[in-house]
PDB file of C-alpha atoms in Angstrom:
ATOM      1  CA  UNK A   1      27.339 -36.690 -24.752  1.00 29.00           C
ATOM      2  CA  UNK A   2      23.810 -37.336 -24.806  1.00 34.00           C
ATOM      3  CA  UNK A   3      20.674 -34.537 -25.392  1.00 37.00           C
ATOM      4  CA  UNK A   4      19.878 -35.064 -21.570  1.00 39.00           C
ATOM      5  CA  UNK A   5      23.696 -33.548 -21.156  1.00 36.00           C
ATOM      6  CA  UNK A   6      22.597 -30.070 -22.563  1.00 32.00           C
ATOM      7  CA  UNK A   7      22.764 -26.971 -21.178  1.00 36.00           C
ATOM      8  CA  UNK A   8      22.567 -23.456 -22.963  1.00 35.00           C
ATOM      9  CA  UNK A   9      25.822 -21.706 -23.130  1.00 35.00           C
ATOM     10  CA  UNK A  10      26.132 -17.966 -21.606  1.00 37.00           C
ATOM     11  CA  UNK A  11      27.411 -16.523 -24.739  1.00 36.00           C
ATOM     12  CA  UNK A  12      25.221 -16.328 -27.819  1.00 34.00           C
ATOM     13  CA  UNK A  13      28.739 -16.786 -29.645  1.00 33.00           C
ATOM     14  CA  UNK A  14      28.556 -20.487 -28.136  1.00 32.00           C
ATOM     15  CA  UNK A  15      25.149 -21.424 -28.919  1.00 32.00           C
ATOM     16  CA  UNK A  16      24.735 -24.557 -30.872  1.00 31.00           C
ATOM     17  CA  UNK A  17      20.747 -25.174 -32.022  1.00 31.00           C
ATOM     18  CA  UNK A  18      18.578 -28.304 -31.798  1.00 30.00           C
ATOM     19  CA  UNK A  19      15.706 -29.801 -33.860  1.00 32.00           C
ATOM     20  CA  UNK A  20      14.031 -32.858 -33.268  1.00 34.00           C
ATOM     21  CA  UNK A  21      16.898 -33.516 -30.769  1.00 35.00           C
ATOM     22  CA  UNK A  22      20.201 -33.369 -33.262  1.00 36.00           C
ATOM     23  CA  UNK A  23      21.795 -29.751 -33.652  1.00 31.00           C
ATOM     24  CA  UNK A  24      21.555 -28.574 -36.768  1.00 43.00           C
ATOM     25  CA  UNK A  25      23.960 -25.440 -38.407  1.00 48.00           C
ATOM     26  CA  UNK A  26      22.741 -22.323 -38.742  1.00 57.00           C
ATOM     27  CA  UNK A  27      20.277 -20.713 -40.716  1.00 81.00           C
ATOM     28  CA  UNK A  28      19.685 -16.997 -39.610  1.00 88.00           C
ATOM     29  CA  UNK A  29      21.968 -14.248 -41.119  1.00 87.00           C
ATOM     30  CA  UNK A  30      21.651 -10.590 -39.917  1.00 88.00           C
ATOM     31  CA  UNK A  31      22.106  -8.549 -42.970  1.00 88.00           C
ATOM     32  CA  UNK A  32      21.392  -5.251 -41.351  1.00 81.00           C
ATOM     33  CA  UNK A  33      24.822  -3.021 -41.432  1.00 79.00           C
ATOM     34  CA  UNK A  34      24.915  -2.313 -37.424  1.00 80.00           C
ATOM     35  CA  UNK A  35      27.951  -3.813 -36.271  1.00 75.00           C
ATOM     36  CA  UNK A  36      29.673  -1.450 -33.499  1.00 75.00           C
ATOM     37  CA  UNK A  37      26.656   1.450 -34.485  1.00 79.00           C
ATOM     38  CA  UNK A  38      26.148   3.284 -31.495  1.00 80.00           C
ATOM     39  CA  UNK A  39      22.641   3.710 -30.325  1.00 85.00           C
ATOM     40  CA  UNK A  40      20.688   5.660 -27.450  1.00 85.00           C
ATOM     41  CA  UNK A  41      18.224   3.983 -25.166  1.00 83.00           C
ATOM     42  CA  UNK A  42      14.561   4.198 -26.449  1.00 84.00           C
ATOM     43  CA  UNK A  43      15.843   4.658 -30.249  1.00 87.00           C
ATOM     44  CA  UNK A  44      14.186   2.567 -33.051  1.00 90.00           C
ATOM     45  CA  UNK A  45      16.220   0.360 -35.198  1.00 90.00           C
ATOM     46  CA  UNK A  46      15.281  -1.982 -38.288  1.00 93.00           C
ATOM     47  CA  UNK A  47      17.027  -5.556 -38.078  1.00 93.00           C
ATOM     48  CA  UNK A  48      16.822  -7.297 -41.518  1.00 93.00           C
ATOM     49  CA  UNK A  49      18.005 -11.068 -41.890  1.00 92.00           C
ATOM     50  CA  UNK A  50      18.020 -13.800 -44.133  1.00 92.00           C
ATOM     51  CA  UNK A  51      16.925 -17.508 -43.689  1.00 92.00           C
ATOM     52  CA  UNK A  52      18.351 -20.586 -45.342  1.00 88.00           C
ATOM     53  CA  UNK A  53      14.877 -22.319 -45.741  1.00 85.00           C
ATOM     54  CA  UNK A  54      11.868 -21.677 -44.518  1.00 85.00           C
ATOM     55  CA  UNK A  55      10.558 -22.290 -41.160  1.00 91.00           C
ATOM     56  CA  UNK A  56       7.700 -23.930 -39.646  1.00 92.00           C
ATOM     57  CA  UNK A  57       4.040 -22.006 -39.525  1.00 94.00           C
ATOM     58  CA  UNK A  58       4.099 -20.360 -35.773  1.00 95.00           C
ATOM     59  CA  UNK A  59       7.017 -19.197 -36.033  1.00 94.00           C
ATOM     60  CA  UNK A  60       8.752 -16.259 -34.138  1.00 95.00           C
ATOM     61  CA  UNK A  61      12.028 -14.474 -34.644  1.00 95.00           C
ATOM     62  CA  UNK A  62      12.980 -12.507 -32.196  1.00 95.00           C
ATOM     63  CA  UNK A  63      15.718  -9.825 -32.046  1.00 94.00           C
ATOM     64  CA  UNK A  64      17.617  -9.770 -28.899  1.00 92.00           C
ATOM     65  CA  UNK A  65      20.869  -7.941 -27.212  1.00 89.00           C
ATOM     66  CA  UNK A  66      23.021  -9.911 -24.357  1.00 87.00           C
ATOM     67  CA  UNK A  67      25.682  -8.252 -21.953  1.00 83.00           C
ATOM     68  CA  UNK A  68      28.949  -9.627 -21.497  1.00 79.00           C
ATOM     69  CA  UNK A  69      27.482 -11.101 -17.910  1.00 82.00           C
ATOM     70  CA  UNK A  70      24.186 -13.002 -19.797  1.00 83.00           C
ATOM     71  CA  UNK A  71      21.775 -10.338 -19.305  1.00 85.00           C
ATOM     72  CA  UNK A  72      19.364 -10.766 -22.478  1.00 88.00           C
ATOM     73  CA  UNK A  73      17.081  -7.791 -23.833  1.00 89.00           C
ATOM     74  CA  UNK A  74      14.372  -8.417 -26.371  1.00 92.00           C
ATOM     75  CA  UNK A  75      14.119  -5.988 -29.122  1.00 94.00           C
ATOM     76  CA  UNK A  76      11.389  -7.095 -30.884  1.00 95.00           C
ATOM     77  CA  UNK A  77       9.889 -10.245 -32.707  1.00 97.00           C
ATOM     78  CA  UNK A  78       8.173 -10.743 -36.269  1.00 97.00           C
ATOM     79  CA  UNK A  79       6.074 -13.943 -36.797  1.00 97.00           C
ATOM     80  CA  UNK A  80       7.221 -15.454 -40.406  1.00 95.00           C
ATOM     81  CA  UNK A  81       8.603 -17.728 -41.803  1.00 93.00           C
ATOM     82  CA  UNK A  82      10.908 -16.551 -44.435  1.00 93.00           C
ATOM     83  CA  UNK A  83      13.768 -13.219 -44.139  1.00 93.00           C
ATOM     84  CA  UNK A  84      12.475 -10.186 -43.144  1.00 95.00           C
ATOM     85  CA  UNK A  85      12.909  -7.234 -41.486  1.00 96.00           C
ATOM     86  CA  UNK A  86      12.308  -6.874 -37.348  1.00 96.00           C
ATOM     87  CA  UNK A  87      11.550  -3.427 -36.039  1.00 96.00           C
ATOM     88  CA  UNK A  88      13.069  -2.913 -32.561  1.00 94.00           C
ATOM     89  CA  UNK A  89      13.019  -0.777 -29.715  1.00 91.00           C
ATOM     90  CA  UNK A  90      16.053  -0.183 -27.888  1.00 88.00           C
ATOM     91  CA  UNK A  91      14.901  -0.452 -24.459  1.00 85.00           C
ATOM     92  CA  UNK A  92      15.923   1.152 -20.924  1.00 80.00           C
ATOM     93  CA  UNK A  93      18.841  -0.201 -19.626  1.00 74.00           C
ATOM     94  CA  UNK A  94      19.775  -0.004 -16.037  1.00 62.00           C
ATOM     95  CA  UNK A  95      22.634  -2.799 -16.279  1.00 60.00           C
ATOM     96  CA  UNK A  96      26.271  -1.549 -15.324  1.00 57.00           C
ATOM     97  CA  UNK A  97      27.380  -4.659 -17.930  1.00 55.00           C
ATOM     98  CA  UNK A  98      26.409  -3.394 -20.984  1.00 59.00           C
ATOM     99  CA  UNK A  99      28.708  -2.061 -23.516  1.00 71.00           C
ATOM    100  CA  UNK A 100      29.259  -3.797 -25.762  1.00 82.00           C
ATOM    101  CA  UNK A 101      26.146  -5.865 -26.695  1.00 86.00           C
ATOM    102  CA  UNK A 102      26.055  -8.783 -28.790  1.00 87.00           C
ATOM    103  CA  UNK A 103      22.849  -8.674 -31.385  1.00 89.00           C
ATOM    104  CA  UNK A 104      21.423 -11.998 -32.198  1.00 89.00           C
ATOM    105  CA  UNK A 105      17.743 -13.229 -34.465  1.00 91.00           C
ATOM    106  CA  UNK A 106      16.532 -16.329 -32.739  1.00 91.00           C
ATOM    107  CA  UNK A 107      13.795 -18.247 -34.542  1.00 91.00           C
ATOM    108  CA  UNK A 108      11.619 -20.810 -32.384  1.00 90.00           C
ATOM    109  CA  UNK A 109      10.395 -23.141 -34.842  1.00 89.00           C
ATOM    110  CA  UNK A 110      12.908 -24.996 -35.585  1.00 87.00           C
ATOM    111  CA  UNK A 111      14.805 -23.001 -33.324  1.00 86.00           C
ATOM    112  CA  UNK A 112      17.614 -21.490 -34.432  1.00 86.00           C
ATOM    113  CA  UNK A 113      20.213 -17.843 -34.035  1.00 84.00           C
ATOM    114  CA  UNK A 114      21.942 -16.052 -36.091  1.00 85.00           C
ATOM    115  CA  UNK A 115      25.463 -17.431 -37.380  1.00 71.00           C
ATOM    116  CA  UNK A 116      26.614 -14.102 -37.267  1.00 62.00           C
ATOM    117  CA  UNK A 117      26.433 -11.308 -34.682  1.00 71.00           C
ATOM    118  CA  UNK A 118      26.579  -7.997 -34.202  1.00 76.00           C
ATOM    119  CA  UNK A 119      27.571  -5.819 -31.797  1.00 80.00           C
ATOM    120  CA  UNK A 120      26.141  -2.886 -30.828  1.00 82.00           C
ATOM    121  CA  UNK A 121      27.454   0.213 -28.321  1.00 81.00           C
ATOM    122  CA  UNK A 122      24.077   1.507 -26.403  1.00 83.00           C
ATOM    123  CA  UNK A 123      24.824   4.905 -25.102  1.00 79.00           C
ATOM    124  CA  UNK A 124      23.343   4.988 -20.881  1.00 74.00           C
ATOM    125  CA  UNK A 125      19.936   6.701 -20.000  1.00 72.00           C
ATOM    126  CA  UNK A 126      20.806  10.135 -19.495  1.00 77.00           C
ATOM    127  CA  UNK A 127      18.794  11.734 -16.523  1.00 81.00           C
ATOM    128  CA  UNK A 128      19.947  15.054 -15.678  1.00 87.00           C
ATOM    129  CA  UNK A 129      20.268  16.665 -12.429  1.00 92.00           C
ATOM    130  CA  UNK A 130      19.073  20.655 -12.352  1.00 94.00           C
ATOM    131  CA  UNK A 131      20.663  22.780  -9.616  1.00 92.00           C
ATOM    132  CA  UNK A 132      19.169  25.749  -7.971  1.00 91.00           C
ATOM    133  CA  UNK A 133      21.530  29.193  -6.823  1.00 87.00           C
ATOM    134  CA  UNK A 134      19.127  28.937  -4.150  1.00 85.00           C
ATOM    135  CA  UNK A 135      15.810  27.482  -2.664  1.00 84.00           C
ATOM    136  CA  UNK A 136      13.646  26.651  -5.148  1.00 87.00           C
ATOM    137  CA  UNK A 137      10.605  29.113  -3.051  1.00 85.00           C
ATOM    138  CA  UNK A 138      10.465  32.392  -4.501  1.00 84.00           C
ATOM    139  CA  UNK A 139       9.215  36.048  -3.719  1.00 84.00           C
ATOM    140  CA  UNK A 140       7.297  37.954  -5.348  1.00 83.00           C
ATOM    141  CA  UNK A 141       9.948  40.106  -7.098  1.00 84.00           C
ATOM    142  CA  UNK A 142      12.390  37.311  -6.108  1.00 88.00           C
ATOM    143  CA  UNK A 143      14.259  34.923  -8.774  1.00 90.00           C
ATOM    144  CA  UNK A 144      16.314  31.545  -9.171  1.00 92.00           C
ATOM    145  CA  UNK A 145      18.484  30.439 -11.322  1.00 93.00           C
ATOM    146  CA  UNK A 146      18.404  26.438 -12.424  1.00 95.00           C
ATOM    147  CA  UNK A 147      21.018  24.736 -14.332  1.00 95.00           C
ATOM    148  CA  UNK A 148      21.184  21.476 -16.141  1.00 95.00           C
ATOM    149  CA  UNK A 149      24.697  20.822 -15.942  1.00 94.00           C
ATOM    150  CA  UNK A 150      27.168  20.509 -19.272  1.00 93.00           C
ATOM    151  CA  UNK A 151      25.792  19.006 -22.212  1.00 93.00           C
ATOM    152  CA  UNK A 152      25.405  19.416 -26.160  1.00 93.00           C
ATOM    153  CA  UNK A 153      22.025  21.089 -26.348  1.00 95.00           C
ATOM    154  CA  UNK A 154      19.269  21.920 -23.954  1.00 95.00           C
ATOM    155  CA  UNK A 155      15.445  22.716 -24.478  1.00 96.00           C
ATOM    156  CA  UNK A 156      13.980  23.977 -21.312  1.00 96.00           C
ATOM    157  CA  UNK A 157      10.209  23.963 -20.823  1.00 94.00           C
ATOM    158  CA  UNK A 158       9.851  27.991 -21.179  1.00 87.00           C
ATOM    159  CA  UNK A 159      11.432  27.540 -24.926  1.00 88.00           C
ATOM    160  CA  UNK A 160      14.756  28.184 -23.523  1.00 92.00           C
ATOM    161  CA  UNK A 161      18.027  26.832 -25.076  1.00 95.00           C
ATOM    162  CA  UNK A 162      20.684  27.378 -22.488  1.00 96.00           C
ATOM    163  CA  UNK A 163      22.516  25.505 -19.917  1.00 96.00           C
ATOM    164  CA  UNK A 164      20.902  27.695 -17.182  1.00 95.00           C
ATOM    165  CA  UNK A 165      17.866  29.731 -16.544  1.00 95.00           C
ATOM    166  CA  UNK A 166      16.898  32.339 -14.169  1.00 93.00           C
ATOM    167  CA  UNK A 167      13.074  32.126 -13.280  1.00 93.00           C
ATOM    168  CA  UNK A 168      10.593  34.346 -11.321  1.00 89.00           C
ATOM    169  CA  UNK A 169       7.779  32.402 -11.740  1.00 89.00           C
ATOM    170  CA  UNK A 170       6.091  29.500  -9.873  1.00 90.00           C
ATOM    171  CA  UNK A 171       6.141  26.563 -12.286  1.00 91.00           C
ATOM    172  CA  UNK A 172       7.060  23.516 -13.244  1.00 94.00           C
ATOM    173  CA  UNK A 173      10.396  23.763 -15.387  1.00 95.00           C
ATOM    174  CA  UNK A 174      11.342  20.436 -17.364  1.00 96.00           C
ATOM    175  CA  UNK A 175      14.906  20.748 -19.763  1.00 96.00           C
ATOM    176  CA  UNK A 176      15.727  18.171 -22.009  1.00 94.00           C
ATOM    177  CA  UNK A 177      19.250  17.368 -22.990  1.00 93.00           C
ATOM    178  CA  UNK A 178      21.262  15.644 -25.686  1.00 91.00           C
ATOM    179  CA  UNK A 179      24.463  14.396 -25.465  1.00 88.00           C
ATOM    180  CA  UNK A 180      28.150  14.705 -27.853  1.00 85.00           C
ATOM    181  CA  UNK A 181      26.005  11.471 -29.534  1.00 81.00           C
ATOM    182  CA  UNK A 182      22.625  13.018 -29.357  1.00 84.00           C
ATOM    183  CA  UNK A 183      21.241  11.117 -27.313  1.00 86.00           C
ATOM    184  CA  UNK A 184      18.463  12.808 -24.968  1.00 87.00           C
ATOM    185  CA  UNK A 185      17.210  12.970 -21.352  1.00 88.00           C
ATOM    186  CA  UNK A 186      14.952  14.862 -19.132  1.00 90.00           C
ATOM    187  CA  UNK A 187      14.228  15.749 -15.595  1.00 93.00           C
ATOM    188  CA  UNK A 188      11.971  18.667 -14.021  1.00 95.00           C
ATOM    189  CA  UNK A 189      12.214  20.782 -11.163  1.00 94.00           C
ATOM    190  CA  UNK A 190       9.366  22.279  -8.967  1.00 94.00           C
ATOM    191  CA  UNK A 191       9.917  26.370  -8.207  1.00 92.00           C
ATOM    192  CA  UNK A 192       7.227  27.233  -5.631  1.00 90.00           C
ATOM    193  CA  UNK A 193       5.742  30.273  -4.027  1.00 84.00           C
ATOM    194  CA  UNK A 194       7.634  31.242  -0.410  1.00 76.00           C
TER     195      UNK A 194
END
């Protein structure tokens, strides 16, 4: 086996690390409790690790989710060189090969991931769909009635909190949803003059 024979594994689970051409173990712990959390898309999360020794000056550790096909994310990076804390982003994630994802802190210089991962359960972009009873072109004295569908909780544009609203009005109506997890979407509907 020489370095020439190399390749990256498809699993973070797999990866072995290399400096100066010999691998070298491990020196990134995650020490954030967020194994199995569940999170929604676009929520903010804090991923704290510890180092064995300090790293090179340019460093970058970067905190990154991977699907069970290879499909990596990046949260978020800090540029240290000791432990510390990166703040993420969970991102939008279109990818039917998601749940769960592995969390791993990669540092580039030397380069190096975590010995330990995570996993995390990210809950899908919720975009709701609004119905009409009818066309969405109204006459004057005329009405329709829009619904969101089921969910938890709703907060419609005219500061209404139910699953459906009847409307007189030419407008644009936006609801926002949550979830059983409260996680949110939103979606708006045009109702126009006839």
């Amino acid at each position: 086996f020489s370095d020439a024979d190399f390749t990256v594994p498809s699993s973070n689970l797999d990866i072995v690390n290399l400096q100066s051409n010999h691998f070298f173990p491990d020196t990134i712990t995650i020490t954030s409790p967020l194994n199995n959390i569940v999170l929604c898309q676009h929520d903010s999360i804090q991923v704290s690790f510890t180092v064995a020794s300090t790293f090179n000056s340019g460093n970058v550790f970067t905190a990154q989710i991977e699907d069970y096909i290879g499909n990596i994310y990046s949260l978020g990076t800090l540029s240290d060189t000791v432990s510390g804390i990166i703040h993420c982003y969970i991102p939008s994630l279109y990818s039917s090969f998601g749940n769960p994802y592995i969390l791993s802190v990669l540092g580039n210089n030397p380069a190096s991931i975590s010995s330990f991962t995570d996993t995390l359960i990210i809950t899908p972009l919720h975009i709701p769909s609004i119905t009409s009873s009818s066309p969405t072109s109204v006459c004057a004295g005329g009405s329709v009635t829009l619904d969101a569908g089921t969910w938890s909780a709703y907060n419609w544009s005219d500061t209404e909190n139910t699953e459906s609203i009847t409307v007189s009005t030419t407008n644009n109506y936006c609801v926002t949803i949550t979830d059983s997890l409260g996680c949110m979407g939103n979606t708006c509907i045009d109702v126009t003059d006839l």
